[in-house]
PDB file of C-alpha atoms in Angstrom:
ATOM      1  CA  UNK A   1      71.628 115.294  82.671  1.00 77.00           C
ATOM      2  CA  UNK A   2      69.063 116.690  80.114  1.00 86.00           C
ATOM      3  CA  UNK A   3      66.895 113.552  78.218  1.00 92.00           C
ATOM      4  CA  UNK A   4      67.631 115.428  74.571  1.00 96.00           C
ATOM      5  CA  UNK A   5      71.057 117.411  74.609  1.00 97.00           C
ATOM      6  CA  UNK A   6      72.072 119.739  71.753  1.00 97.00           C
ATOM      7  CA  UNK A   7      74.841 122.398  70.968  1.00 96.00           C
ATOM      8  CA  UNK A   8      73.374 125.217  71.187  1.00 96.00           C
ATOM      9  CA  UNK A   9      75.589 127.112  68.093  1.00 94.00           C
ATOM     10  CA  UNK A  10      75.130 128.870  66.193  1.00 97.00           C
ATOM     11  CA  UNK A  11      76.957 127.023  63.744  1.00 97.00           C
ATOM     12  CA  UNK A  12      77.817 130.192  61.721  1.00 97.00           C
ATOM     13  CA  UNK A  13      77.507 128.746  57.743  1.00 97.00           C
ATOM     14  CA  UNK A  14      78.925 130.171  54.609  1.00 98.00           C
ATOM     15  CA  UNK A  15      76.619 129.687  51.752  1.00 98.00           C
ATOM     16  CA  UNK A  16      77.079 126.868  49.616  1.00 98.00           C
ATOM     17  CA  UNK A  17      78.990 125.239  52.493  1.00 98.00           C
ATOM     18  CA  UNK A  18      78.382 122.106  54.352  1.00 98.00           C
ATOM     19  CA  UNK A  19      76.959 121.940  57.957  1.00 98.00           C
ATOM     20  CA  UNK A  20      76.224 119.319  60.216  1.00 98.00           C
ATOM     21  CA  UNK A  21      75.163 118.596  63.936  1.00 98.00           C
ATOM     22  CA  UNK A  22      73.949 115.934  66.631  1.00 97.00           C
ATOM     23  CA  UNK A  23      71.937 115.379  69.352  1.00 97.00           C
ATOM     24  CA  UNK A  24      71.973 113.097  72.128  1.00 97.00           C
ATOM     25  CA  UNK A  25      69.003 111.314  73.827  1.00 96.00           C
ATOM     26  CA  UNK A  26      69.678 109.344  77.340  1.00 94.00           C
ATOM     27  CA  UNK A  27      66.773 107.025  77.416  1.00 90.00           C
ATOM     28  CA  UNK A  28      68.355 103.888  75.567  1.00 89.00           C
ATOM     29  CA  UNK A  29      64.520 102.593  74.759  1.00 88.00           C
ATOM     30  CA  UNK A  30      63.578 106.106  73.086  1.00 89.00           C
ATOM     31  CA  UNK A  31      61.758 104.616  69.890  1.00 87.00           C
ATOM     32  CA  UNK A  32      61.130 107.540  67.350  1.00 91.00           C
ATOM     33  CA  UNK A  33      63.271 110.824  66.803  1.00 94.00           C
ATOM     34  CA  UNK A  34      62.881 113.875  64.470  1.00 95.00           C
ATOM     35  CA  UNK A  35      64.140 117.230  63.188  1.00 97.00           C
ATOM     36  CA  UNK A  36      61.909 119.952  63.910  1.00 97.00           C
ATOM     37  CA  UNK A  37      63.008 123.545  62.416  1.00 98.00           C
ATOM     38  CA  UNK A  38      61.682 126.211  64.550  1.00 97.00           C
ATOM     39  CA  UNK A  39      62.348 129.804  62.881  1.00 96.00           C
ATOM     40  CA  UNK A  40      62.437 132.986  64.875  1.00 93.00           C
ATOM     41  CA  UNK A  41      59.144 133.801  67.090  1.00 89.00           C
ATOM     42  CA  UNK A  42      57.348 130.887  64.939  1.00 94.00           C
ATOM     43  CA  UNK A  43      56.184 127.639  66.047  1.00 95.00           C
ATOM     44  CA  UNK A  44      58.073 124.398  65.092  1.00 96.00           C
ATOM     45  CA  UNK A  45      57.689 122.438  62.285  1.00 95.00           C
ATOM     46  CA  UNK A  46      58.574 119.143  61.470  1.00 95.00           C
ATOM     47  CA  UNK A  47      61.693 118.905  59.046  1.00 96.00           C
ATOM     48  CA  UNK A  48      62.326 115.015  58.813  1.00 95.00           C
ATOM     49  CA  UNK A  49      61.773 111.913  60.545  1.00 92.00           C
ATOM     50  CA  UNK A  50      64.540 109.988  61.526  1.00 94.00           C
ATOM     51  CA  UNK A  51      64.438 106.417  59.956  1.00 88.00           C
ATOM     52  CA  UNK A  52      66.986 103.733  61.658  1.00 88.00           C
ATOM     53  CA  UNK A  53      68.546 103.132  58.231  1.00 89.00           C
ATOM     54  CA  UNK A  54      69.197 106.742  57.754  1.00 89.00           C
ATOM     55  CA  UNK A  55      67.232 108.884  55.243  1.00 93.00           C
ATOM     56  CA  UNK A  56      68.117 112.061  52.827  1.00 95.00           C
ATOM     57  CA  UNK A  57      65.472 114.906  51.830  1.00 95.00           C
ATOM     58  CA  UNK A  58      66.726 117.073  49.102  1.00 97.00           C
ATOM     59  CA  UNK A  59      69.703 118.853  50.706  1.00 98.00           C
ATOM     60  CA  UNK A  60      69.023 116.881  53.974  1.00 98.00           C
ATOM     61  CA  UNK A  61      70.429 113.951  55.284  1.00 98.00           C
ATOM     62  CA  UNK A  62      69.494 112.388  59.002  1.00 97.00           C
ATOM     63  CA  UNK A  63      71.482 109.550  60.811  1.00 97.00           C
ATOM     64  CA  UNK A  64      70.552 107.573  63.729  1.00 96.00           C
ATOM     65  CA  UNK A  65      73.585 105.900  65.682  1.00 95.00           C
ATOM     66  CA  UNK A  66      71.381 103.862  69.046  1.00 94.00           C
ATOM     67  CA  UNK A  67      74.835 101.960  69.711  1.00 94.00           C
ATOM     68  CA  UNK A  68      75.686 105.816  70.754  1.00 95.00           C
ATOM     69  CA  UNK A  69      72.576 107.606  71.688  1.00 96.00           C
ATOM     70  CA  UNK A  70      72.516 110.122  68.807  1.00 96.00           C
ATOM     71  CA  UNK A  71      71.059 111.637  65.695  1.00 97.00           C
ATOM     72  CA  UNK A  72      72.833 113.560  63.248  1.00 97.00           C
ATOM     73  CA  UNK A  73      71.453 116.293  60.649  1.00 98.00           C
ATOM     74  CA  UNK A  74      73.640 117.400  57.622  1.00 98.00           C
ATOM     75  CA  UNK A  75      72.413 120.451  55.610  1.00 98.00           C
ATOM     76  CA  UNK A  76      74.299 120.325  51.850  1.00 98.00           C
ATOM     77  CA  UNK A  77      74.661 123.177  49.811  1.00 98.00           C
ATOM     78  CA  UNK A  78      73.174 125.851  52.366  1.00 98.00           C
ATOM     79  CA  UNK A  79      70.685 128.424  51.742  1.00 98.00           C
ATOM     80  CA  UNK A  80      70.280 131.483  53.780  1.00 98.00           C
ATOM     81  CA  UNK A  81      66.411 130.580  53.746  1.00 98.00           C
ATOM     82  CA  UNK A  82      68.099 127.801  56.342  1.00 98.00           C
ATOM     83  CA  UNK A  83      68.868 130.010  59.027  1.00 98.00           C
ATOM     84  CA  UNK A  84      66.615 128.872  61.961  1.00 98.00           C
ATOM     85  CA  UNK A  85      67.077 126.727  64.504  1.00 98.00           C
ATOM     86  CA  UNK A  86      66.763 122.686  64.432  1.00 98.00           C
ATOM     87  CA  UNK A  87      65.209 121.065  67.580  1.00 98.00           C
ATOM     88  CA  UNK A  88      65.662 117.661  67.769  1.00 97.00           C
ATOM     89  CA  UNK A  89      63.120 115.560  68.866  1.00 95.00           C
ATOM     90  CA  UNK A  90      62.466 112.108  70.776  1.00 94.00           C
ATOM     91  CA  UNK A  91      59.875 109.856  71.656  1.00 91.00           C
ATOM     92  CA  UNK A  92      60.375 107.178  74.115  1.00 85.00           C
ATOM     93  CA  UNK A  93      56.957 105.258  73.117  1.00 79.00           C
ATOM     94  CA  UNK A  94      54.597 105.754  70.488  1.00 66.00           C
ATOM     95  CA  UNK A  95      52.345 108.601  70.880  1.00 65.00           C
ATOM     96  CA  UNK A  96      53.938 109.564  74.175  1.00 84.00           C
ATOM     97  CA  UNK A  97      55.399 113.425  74.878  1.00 88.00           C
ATOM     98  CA  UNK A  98      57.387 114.543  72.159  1.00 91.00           C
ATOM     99  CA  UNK A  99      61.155 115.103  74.161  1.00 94.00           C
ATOM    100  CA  UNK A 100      62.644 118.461  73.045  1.00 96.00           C
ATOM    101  CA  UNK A 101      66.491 119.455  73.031  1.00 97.00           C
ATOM    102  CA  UNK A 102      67.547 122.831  73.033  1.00 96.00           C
ATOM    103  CA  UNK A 103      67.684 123.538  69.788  1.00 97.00           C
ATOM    104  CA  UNK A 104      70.778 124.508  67.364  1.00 98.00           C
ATOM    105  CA  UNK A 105      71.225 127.739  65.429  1.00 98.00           C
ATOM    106  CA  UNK A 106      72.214 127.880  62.133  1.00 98.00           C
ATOM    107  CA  UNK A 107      73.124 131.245  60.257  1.00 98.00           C
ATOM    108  CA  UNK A 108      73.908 130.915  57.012  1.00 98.00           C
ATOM    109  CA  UNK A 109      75.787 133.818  56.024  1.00 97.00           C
ATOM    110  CA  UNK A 110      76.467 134.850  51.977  1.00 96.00           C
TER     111      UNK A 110
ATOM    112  CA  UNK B   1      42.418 127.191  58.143  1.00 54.00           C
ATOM    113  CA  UNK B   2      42.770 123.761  59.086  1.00 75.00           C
ATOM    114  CA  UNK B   3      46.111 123.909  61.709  1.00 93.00           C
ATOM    115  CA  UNK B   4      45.663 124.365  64.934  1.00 97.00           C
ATOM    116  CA  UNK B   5      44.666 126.869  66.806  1.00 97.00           C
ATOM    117  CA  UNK B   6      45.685 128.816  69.830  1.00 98.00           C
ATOM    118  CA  UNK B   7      44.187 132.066  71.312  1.00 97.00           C
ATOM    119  CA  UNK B   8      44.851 134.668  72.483  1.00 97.00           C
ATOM    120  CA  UNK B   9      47.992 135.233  70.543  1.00 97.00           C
ATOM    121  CA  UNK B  10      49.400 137.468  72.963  1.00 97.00           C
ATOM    122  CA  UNK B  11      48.653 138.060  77.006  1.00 98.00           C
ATOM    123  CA  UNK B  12      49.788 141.232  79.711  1.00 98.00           C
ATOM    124  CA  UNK B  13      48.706 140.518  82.859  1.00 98.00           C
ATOM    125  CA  UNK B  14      49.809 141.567  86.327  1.00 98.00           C
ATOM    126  CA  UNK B  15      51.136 139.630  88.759  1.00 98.00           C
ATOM    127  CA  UNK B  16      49.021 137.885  90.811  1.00 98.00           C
ATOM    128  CA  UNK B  17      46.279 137.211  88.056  1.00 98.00           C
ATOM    129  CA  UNK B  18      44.562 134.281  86.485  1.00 98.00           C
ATOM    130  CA  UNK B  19      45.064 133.435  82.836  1.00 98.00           C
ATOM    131  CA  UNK B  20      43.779 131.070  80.640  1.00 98.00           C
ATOM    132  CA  UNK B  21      44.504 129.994  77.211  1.00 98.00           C
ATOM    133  CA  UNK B  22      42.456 127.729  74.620  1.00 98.00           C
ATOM    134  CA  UNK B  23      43.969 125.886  71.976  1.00 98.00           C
ATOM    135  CA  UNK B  24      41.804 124.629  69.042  1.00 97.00           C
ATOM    136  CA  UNK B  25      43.382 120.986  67.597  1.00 97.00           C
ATOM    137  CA  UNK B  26      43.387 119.782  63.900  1.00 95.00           C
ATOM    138  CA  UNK B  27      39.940 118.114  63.944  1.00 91.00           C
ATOM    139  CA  UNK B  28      40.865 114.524  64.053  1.00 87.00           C
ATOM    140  CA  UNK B  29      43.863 114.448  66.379  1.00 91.00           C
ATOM    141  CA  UNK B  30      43.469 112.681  69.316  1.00 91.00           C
ATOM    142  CA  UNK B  31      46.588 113.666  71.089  1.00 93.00           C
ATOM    143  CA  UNK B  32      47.094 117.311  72.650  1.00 96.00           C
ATOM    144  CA  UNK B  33      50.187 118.327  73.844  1.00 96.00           C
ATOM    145  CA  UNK B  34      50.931 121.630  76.012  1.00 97.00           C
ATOM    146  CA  UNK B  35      54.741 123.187  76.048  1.00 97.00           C
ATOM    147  CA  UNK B  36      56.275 126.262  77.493  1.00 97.00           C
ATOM    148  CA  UNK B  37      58.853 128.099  75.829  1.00 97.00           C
ATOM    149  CA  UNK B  38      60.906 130.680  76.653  1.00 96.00           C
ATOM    150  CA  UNK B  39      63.652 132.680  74.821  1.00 92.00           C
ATOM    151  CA  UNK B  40      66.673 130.210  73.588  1.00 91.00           C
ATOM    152  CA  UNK B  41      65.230 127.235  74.745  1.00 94.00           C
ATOM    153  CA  UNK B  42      63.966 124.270  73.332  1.00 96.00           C
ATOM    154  CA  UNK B  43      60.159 123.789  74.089  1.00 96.00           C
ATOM    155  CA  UNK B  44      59.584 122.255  77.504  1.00 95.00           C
ATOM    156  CA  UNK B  45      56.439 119.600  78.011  1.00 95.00           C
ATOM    157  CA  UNK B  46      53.646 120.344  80.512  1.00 96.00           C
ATOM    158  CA  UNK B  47      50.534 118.228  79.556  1.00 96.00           C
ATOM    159  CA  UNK B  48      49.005 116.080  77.306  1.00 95.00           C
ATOM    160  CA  UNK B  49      45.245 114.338  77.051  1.00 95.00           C
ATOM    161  CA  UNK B  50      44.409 111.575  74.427  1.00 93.00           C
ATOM    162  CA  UNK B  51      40.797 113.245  73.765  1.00 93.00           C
ATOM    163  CA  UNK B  52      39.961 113.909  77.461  1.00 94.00           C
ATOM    164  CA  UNK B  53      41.584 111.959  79.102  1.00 94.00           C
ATOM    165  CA  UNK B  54      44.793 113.568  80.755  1.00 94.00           C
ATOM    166  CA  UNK B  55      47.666 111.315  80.493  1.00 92.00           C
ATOM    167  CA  UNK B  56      50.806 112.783  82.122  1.00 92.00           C
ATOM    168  CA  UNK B  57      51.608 116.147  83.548  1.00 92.00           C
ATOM    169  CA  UNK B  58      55.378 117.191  83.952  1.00 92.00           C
ATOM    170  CA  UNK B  59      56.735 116.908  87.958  1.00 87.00           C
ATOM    171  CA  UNK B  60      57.409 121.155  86.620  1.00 76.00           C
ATOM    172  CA  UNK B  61      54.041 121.951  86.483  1.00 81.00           C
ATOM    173  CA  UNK B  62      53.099 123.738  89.913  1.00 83.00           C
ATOM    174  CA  UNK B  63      49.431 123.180  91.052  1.00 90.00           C
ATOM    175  CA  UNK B  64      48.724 126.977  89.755  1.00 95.00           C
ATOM    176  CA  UNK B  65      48.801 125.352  86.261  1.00 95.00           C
ATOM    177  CA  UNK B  66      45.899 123.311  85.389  1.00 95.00           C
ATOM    178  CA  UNK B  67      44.746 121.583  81.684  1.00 96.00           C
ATOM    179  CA  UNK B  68      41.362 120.764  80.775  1.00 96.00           C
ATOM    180  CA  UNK B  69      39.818 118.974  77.465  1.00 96.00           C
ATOM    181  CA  UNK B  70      36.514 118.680  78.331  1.00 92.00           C
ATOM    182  CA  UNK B  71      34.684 117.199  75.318  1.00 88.00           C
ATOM    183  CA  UNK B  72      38.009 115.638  73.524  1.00 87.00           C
ATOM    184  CA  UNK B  73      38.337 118.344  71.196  1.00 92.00           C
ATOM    185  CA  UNK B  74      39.644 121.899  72.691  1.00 97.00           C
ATOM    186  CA  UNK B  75      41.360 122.602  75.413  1.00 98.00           C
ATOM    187  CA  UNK B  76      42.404 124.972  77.925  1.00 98.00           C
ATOM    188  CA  UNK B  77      45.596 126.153  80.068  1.00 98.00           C
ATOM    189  CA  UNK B  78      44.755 128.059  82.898  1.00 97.00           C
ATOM    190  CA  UNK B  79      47.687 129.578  85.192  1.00 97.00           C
ATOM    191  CA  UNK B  80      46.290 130.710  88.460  1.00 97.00           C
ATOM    192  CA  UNK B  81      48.200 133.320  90.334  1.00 97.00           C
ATOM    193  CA  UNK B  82      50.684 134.547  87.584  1.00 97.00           C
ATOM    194  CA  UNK B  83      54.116 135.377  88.363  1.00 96.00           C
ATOM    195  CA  UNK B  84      57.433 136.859  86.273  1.00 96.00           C
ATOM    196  CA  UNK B  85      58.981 133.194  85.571  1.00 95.00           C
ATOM    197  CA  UNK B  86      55.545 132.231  84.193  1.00 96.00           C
ATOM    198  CA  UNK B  87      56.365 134.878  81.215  1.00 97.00           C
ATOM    199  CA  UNK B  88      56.629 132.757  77.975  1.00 97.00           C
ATOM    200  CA  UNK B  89      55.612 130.972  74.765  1.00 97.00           C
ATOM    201  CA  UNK B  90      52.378 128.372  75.375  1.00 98.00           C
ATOM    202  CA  UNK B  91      52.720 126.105  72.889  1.00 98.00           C
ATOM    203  CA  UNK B  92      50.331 123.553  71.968  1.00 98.00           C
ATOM    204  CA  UNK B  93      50.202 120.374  69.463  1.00 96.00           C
ATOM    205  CA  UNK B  94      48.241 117.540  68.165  1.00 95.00           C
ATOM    206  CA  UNK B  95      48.185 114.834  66.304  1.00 91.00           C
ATOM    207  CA  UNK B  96      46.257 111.624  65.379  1.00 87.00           C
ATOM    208  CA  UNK B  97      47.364 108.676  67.310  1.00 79.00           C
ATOM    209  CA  UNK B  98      47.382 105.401  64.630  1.00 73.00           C
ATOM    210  CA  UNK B  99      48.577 101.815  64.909  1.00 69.00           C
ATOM    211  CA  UNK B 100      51.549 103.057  62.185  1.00 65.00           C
ATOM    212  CA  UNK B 101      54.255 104.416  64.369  1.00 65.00           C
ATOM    213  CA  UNK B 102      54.681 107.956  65.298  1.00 68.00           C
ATOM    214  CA  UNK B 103      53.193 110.435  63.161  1.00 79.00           C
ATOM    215  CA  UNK B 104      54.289 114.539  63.025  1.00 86.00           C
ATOM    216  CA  UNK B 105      52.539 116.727  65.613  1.00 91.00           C
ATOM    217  CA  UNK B 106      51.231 119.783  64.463  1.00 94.00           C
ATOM    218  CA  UNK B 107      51.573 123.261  66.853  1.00 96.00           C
ATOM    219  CA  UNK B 108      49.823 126.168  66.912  1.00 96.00           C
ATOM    220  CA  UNK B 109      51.432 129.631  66.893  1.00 96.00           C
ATOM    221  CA  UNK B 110      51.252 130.011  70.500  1.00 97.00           C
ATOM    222  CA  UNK B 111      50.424 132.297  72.911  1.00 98.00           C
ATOM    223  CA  UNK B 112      52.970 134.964  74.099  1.00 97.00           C
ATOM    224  CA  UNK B 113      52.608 135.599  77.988  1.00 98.00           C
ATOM    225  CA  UNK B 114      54.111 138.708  79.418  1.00 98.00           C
ATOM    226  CA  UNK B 115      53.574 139.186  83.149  1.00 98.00           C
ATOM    227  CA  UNK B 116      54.510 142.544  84.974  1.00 97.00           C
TER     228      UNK B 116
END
């Protein structure tokens, strides 16, 4: 079993619409987790950290469930500028390897 | 620019050849990360050094692969003996280790290999 698991999509989005997506981590004492967006042939970039109490930036809104082993991210109101794909990230200690999933593609489509 | 840094941007080489890459941190980051990447998949960790020290290298790394930071700031990637399924995205990242949790790594644009 992969440490970081994600569906790989795409998650084909109308614009304007709601999407929304986990990821799953296996190592129970993974301490800090984010959403990278990684657009075609480009490096990643950090989107959000994930904060245990959940946070929201603009359109975007990240969950963190540890009783299940996941984090969530919920694009409102899509844009076709959000087309890309969203890696999810974990750390199991701070300042260790950042832990990579697969990513998930997103097409937002007018 | 202030970002980091990674050169050559793109790489041919034949089978059987030596590469190397060199990645150039953001000037105060302590940590340096190396990751492969290839087409549809999520990046996949090789290395990392806090300055020059190298901390962990992934049980996938193959002894042709070897990571050096010599003076704590650059460092290099050098595949020895290239073959096809080395053909991929080097990515590399830093960021400043502090006492206030985890704080967002930074990659460079990476360098595209291509081996024929």
């Amino acid at each position: 079993r992969k440490e970081v698991e994600q569906d790989p999509g795409p998650f084909n989005v109308p614009e304007g619409a709601t999407v929304a997506f986990n990821c799953t981590y296996s190592n129970s004492a993974s301490q800090s987790f984010f959403w990278y967006r990684q657009d075609c042939r480009k490096e990643p970039k950090l989107l959000m950290s994930v904060y245990s109490s959940g946070n929201e930036d603009g359109r975007f809104t990240a969950q963190l469930n540890r009783a299940s082993q996941y984090i969530s991210l919920l694009i409102r109101d899509s844009k076709l500028s959000d087309s890309a794909t969203y890696l999810c990230v974990v750390i199991k200690a701070a300042g260790n390897k950042l832990t990579f999933g697969g990513g998930t593609r997103v097409l937002v489509k007018p | 620019d202030t970002g980091v840094s990674q050169n050559p941007r793109h790489k041919i080489t034949k089978r059987g050849q030596n590469v190397t890459f060199r990645c150039d941190p953001i000037s105060e980051h302590n940590r340096l990360y190396w990751y492969r990447q290839t087409l549809g998949q999520g990046p996949e960790f090789l290395t990392y050094f806090q300055n020059e020290a190298q901390l962990e290298k992934s049980r996938l790394l193959s002894d042709r692969f070897s990571a050096e930071r010599p003076k704590g700031s650059f460092s290099t990637l050098e595949i020895q003996r290239t073959e096809q399924g080395d053909s991929a995205m080097y990515l590399c990242a830093s960021r400043k280790l502090s006492g206030q949790g985890d704080t967002e790594a930074f990659f460079g644009q990476g360098t595209r290999l291509t081996v024929v």
